[in-house]
CSV table of C-alpha atoms in Angstrom, one decimal:
chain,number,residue,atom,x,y,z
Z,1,UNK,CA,-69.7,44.9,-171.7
Z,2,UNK,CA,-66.7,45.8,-169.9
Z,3,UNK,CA,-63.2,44.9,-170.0
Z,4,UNK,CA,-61.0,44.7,-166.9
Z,5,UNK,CA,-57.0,44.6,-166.9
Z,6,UNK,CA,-55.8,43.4,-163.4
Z,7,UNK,CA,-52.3,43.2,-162.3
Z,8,UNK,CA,-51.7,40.9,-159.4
Z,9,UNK,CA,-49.3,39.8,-157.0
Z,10,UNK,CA,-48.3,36.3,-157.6
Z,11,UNK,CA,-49.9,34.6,-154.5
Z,12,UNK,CA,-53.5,36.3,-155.2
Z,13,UNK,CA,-53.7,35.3,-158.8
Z,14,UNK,CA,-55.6,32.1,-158.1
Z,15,UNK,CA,-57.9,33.9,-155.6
Z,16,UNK,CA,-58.8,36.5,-158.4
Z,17,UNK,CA,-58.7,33.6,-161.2
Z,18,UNK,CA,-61.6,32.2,-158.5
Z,19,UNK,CA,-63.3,35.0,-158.0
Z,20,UNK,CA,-63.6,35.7,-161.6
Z,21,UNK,CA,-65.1,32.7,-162.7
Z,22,UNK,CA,-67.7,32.2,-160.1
Z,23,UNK,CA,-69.3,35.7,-160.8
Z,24,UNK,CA,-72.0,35.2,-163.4
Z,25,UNK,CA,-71.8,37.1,-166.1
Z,26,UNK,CA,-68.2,37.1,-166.6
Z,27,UNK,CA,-66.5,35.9,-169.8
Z,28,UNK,CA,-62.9,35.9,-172.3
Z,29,UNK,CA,-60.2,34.9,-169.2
Z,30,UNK,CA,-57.0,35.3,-170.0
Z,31,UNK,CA,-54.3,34.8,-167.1
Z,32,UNK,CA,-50.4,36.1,-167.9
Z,33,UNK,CA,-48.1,35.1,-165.9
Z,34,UNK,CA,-45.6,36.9,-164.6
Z,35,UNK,CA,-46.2,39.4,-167.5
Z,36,UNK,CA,-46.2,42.7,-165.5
Z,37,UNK,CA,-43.5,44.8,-164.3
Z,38,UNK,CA,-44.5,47.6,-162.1
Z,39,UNK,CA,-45.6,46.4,-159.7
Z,40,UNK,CA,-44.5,43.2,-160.8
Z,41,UNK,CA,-47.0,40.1,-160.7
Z,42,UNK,CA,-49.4,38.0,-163.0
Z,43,UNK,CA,-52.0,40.3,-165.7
Z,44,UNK,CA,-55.4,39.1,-165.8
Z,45,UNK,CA,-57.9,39.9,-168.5
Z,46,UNK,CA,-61.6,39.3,-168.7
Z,47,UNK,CA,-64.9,40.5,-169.7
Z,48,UNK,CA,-67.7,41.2,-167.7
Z,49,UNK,CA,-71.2,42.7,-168.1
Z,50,UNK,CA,-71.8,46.1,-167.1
Z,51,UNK,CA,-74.8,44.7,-164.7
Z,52,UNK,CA,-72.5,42.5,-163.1
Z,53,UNK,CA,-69.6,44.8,-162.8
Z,54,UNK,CA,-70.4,46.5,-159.4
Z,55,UNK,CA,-70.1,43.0,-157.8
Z,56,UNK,CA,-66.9,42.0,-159.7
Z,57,UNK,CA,-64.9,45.0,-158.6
Z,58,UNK,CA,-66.3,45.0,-154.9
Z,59,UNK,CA,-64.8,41.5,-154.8
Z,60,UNK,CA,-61.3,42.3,-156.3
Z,61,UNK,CA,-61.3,45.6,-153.9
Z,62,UNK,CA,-62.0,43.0,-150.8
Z,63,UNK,CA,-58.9,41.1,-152.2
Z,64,UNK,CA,-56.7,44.0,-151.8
Z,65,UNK,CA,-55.8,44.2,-155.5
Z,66,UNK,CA,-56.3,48.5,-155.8
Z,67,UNK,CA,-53.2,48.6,-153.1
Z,68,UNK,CA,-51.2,45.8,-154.1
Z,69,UNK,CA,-52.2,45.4,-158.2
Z,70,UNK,CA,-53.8,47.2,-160.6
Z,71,UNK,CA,-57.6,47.6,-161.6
Z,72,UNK,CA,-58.8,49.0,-164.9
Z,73,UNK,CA,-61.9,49.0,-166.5
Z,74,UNK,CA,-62.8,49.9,-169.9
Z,75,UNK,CA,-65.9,50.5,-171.7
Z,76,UNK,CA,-66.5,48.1,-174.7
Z,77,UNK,CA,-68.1,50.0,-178.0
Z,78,UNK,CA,-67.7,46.5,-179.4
Z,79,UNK,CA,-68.4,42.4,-178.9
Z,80,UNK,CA,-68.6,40.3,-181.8
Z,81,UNK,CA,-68.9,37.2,-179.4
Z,82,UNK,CA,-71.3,34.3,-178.2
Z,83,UNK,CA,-69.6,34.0,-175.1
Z,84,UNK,CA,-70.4,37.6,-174.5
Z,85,UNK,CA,-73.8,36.9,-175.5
Z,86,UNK,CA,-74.5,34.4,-172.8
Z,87,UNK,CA,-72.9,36.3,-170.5
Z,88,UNK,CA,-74.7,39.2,-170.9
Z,89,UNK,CA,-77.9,37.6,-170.6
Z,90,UNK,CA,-77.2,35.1,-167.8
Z,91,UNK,CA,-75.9,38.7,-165.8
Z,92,UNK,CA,-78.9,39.9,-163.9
Z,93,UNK,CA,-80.8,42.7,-164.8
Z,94,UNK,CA,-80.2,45.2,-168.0
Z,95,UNK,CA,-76.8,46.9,-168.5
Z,96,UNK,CA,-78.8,49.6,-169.0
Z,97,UNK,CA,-79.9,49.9,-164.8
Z,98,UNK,CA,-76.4,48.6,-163.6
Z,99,UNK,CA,-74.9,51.4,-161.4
Z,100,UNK,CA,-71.1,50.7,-161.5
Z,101,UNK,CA,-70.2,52.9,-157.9
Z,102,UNK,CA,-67.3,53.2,-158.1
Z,103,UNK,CA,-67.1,54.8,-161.3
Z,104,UNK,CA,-69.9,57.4,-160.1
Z,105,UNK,CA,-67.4,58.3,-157.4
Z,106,UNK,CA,-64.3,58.5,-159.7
Z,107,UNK,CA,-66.3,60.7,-162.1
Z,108,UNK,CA,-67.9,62.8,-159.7
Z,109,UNK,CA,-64.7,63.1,-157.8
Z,110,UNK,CA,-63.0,64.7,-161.4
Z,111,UNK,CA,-65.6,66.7,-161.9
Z,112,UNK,CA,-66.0,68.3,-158.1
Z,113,UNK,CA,-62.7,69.7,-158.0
Z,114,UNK,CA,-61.6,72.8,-157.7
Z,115,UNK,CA,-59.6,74.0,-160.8
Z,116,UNK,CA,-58.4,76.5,-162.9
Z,117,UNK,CA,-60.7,75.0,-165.9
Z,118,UNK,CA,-63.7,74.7,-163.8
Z,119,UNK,CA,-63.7,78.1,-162.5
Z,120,UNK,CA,-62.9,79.2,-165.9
Z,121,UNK,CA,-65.5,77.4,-167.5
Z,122,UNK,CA,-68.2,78.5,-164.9
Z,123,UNK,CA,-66.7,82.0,-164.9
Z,124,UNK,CA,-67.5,82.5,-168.9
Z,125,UNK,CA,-70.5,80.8,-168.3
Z,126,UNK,CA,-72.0,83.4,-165.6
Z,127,UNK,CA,-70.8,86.6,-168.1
Z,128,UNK,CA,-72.4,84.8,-171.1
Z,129,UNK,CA,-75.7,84.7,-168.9
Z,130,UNK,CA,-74.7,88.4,-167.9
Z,131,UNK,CA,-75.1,89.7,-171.7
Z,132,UNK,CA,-78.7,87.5,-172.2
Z,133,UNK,CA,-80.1,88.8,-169.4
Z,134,UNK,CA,-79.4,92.7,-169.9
Z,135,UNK,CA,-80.0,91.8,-173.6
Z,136,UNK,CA,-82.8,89.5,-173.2
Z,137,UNK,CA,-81.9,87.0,-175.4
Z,138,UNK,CA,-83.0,83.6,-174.4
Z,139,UNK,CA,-80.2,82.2,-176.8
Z,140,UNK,CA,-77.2,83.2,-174.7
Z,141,UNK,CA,-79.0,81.9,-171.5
Z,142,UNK,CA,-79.2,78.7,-173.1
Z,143,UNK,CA,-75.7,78.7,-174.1
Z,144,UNK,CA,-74.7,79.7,-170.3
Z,145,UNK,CA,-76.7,77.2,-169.1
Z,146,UNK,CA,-75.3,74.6,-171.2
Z,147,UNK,CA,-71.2,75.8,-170.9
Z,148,UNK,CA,-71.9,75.7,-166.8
Z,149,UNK,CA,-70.2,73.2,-165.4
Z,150,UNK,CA,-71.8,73.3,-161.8
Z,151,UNK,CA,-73.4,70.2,-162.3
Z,152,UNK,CA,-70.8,68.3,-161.3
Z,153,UNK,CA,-70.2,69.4,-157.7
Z,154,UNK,CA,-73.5,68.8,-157.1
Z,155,UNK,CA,-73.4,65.2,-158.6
Z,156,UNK,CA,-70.7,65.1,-156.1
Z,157,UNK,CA,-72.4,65.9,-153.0
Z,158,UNK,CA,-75.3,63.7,-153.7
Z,159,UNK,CA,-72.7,60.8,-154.3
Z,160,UNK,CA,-71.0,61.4,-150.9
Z,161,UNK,CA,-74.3,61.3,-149.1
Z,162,UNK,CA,-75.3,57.5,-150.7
Z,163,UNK,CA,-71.9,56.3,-150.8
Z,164,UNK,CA,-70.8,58.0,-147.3
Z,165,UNK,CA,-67.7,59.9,-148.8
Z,166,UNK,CA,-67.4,63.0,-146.3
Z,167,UNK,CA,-64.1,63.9,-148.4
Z,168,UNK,CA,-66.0,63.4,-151.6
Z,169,UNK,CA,-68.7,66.1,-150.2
Z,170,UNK,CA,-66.4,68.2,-148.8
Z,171,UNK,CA,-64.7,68.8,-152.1
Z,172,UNK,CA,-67.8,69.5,-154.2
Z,173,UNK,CA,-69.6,71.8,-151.4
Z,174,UNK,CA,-65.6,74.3,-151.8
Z,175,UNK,CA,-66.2,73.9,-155.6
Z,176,UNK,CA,-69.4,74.8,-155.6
Z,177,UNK,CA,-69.1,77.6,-153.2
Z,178,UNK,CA,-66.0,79.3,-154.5
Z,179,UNK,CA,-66.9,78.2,-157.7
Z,180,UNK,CA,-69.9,80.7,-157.5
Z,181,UNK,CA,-68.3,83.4,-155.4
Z,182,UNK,CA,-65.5,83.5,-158.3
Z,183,UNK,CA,-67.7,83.4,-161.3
Z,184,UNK,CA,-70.4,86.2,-159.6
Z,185,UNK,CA,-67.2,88.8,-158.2
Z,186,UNK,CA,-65.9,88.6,-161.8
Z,187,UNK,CA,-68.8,89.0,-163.5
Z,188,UNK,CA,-69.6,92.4,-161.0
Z,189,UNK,CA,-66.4,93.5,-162.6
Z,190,UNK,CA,-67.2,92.6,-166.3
Z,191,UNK,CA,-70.7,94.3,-165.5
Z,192,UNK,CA,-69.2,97.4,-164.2
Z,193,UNK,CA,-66.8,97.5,-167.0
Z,194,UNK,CA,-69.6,96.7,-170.0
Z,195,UNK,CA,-71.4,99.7,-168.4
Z,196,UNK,CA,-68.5,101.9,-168.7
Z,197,UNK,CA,-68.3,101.3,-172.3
Z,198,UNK,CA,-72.1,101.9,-172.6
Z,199,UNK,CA,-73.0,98.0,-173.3
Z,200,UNK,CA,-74.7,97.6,-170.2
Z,201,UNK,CA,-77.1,100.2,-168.7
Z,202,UNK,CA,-79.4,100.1,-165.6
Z,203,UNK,CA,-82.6,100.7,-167.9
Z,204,UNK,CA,-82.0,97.3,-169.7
Z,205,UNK,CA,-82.0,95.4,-166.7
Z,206,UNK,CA,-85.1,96.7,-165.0
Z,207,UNK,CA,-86.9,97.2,-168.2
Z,208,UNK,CA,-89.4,94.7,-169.7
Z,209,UNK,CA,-88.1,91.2,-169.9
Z,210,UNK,CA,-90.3,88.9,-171.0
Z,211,UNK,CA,-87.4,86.5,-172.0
Z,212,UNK,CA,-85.2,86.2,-169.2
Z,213,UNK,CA,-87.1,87.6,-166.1
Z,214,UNK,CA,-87.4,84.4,-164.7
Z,215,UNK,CA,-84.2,84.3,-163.6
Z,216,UNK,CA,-85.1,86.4,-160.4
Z,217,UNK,CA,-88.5,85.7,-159.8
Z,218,UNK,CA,-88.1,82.1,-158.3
Z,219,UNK,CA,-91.6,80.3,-157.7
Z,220,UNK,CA,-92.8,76.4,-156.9
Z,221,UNK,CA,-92.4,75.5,-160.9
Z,222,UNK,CA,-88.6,76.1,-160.4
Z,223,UNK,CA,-88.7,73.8,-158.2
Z,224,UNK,CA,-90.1,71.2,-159.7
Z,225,UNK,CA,-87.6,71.9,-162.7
Z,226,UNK,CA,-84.9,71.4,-160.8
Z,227,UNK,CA,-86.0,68.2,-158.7
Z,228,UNK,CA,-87.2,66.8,-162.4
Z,229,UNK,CA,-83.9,67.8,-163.7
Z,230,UNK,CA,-81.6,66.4,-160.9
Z,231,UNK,CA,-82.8,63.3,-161.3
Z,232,UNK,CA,-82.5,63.0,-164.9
Z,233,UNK,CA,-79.1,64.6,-164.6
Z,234,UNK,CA,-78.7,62.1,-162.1
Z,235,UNK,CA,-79.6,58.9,-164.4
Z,236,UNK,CA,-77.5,60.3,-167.3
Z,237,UNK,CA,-74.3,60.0,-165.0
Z,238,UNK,CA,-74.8,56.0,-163.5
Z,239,UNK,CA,-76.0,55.5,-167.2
Z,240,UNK,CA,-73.3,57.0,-169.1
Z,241,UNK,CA,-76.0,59.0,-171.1
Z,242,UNK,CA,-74.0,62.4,-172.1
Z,243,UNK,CA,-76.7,63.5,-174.3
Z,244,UNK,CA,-79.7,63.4,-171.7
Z,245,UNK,CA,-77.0,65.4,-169.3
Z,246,UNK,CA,-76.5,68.0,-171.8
Z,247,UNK,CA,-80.6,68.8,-171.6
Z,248,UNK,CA,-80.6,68.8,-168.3
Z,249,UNK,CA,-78.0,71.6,-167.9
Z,250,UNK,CA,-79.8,73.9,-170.1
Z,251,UNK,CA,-83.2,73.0,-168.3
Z,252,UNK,CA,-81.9,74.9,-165.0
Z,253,UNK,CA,-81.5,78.4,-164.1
Z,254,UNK,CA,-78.1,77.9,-161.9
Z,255,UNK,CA,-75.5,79.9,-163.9
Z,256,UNK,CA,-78.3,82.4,-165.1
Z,257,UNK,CA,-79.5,83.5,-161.8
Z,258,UNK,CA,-76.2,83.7,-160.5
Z,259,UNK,CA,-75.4,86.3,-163.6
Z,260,UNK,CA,-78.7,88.5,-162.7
Z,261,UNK,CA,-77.7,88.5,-158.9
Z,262,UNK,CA,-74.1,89.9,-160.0
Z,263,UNK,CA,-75.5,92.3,-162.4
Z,264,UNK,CA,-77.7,93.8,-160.9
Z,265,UNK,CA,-75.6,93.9,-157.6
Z,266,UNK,CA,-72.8,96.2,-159.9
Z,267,UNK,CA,-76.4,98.8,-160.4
Z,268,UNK,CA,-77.6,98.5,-156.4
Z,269,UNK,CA,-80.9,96.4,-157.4
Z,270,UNK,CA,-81.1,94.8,-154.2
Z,271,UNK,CA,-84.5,93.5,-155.8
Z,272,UNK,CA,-83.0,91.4,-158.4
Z,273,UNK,CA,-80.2,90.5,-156.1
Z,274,UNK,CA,-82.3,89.3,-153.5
Z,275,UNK,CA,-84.5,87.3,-156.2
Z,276,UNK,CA,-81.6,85.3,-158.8
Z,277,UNK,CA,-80.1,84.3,-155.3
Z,278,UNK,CA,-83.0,83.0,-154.0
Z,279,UNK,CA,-83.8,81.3,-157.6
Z,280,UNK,CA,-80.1,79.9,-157.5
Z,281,UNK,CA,-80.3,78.1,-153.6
Z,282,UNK,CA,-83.5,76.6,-154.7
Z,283,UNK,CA,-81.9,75.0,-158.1
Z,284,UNK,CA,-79.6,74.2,-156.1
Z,285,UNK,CA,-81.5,72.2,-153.0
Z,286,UNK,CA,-83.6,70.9,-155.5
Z,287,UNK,CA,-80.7,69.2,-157.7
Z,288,UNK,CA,-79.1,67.8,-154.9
Z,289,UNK,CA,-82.5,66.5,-153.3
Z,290,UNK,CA,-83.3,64.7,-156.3
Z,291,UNK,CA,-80.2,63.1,-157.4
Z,292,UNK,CA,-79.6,62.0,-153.9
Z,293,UNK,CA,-83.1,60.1,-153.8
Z,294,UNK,CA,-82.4,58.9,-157.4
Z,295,UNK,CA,-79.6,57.6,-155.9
Z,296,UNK,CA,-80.8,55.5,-153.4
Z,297,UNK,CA,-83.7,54.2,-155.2
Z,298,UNK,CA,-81.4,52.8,-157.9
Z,299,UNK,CA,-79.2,51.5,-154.8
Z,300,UNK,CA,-82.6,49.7,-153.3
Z,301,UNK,CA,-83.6,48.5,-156.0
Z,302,UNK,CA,-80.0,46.9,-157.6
Z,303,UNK,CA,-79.5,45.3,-154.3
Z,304,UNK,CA,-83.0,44.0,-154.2
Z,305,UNK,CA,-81.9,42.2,-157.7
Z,306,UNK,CA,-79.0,41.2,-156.6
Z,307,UNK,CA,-80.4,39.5,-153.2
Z,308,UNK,CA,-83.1,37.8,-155.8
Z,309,UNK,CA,-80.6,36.1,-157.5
Z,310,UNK,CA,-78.5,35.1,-154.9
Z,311,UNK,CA,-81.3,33.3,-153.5
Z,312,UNK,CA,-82.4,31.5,-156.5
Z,313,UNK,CA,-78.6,30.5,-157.0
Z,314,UNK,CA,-78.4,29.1,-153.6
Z,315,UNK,CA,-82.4,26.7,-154.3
C-alpha cells in the first residue's frame, strides 16, 4: 500500500475528494480542512494500492495539484486493515507488477546526476578494480563492481527513452560520460603513482590472468550478461527490489573494464586499452538495450490491464 498526503487549494478539494473515491483500490480518506499553511488549503489523506497508484497520481497531476498543492507518497511497511484488504484485492493486478512512473523518474533522476558523491563513488570504484586486476583477485573486482554506481545513469537513459524525458537523458548520458572520463584519468594517475612505489608493474598486467582477463577480452557472452542483467536491474528499480539490484551490479564488467583500459593505458598497452573499452561500450549498449525493452513491455502490458478493467467496469 501506499499513503498519499495532498495539500489542496480550497476550490479543488472536492475535485480530488472525487477523484479519490472513484479510483478502485483506494481506501482510509481523511479530508482536513483548511489545515495547511504553506501553501495554504485543505490536506487530504488516503491509501491506495501500489497497483493502482500510477492512475491515482496521473489524475491528481491532470488536476494541477504538483503546481498549486502538494503530492507525497509514502511507502507502507505496515496495514493492519480490512479496508486495506479489499482494496488491495479489488486493485487490478499484483502490487508486485505495478510500475509507479513517476517514481522511476524521480529516482532515476537522483541517481543520474552529476555530483561530487557519484563521481567519488565511481572514482574508488574504478581504483579498487585497478588493484584486482593487476593483482588478479576476483574479490576486489567484485567489490568494484558492487561500490559502482553507474547503474544509475543508465536507468536514466532508458527511463527518458519510455517516458520521453529528453532532459532526463540528457543528464544521465553527462553523468555517465564524465563520470567515466573522471574515474579512468584518475585512476591513470593512481596507476602511475602505485607503479612508482613498486605496487604496480607492467609484468603483472600482461602476465597470466586467469581471474580477471575477462575484463579486456569482450565476446557475445558479455553480451548476453549485460542484456540479462539490465533487465533484471531494470525490474529491481519499478519493483523496489534493492537486493536483486545489488546482484546485478556485480554481474557486469562496467567499472572493471574501465579500470583495465586506465591501467594499462598508464604502461602503453594499447592491447588491453583497446579491449576493456570495447568490453565497457558493450556493457553499456547492452544495459540500456534491455532495460529500455523491459521497460516497455511492463508499460504494454500495465496498460493492457488497465484497458481490461476499464472495460469490464463500463459492461
Amino acid at each position: 500500500m501506499l499513503h498519499l498526503r495532498l495539500i489542496t487549494p480550497v476550490g479543488k478539494t472536492e475535485d480530488v475528494v472525487r477523484l479519490i473515491e472513484g479510483t478502485i483500490g483506494t481506501t482510509h480518506l481523511c479530508v482536513v480542512p483548511g489545515a495547511a499553511r504553506d501553501p495554504a488549503g485543505d490536506v487530504v489523506l488516503c491509501d491506495v494500492a501500489r497497483e493502482a497508484g500510477d492512475d491515482l497520481l496521473s489524475g491528481l497531476q491532470r488536476l494541477g495539484l504538483e503546481t498549486s498543492g502538494s503530492i507525497a507518497v509514502e511507502n507502507i511497511d505496515l496495514s493492519l486493515s480490512t479496508r486495506a484488504e479489499e482494496a488491495e484485492k479489488a486493485a487490478p493486478g499484483e502490487s508486485a507488477d505495478a510500475v509507479l512512473w513517476e517514481h522511476l523518474t524521480e529516482a532515476t533522476h537522483e541517481e543520474s546526476t552529476l555530483s561530487v558523491t557519484y563521481l567519488a563513488f565511481l572514482t574508488l570504484a574504478t581504483m579498487i578494480a585497478a588493484c584486482g586486476v593487476v593483482l588478479d583477485n576476483a574479490v576486489l573486482i567484485v567489490g568494484a563492481m558492487a561500490v559502482g554506481p553507474e547503474f544509475g545513469p543508465l536507468a536514466g537513459i532508458s527511463t527518458a527513452a519510455v517516458q520521453r524525458r529528453p532532459r532526463l537523458a540528457l543528464r544521465s548520458v553527462i553523468a555517465l560520460l564524465v563520470g567515466f572520463a573522471v574515474a579512468m584519468a584518475v585512476t591513470v594517475g593512481f596507476s602511475l603513482f602505485m607503479d612508482a612505489v613498486g605496487l604496480f608493474t607492467k609484468e603483472r598486467l600482461e602476465g597470466e590472468r586467469p581471474q580477471t582477463g575477462f575484463v579486456y577480452a569482450p565476446d557475445w557472452f558479455s553480451f548476453v550478461v549485460a542484456v540479462l542483467a539490465g533487465a533484471a536491474g531494470t525490474l529491481s528499480l519499478t519493483s523496489a527490489k534493492s537486493g536483486a539490484l545489488v546482484g546485478v551490479a556485480i554481474s557486469v564488467t562496467t567499472v572493471p573494464a574501465a579500470a583495465n583500459a586506465a591501467v594499462a593505458l598508464s604502461y602503453g598497452d594499447t592491447v588491453q586499452t583497446w579491449g576493456s573499452t570495447e568490453q565497457l561500450l558493450l556493457n553499456l549498449l547492452g544495459i540500456t538495450l534491455a532495460g529500455t525493452l523491459t521497460l516497455l513491455a511492463q508499460k504494454y502490458f500495465w496498460s493492457g490491464q488497465h484497458r481490461r478493467l476499464r472495460k469490464r467496469a463500463g459492461s
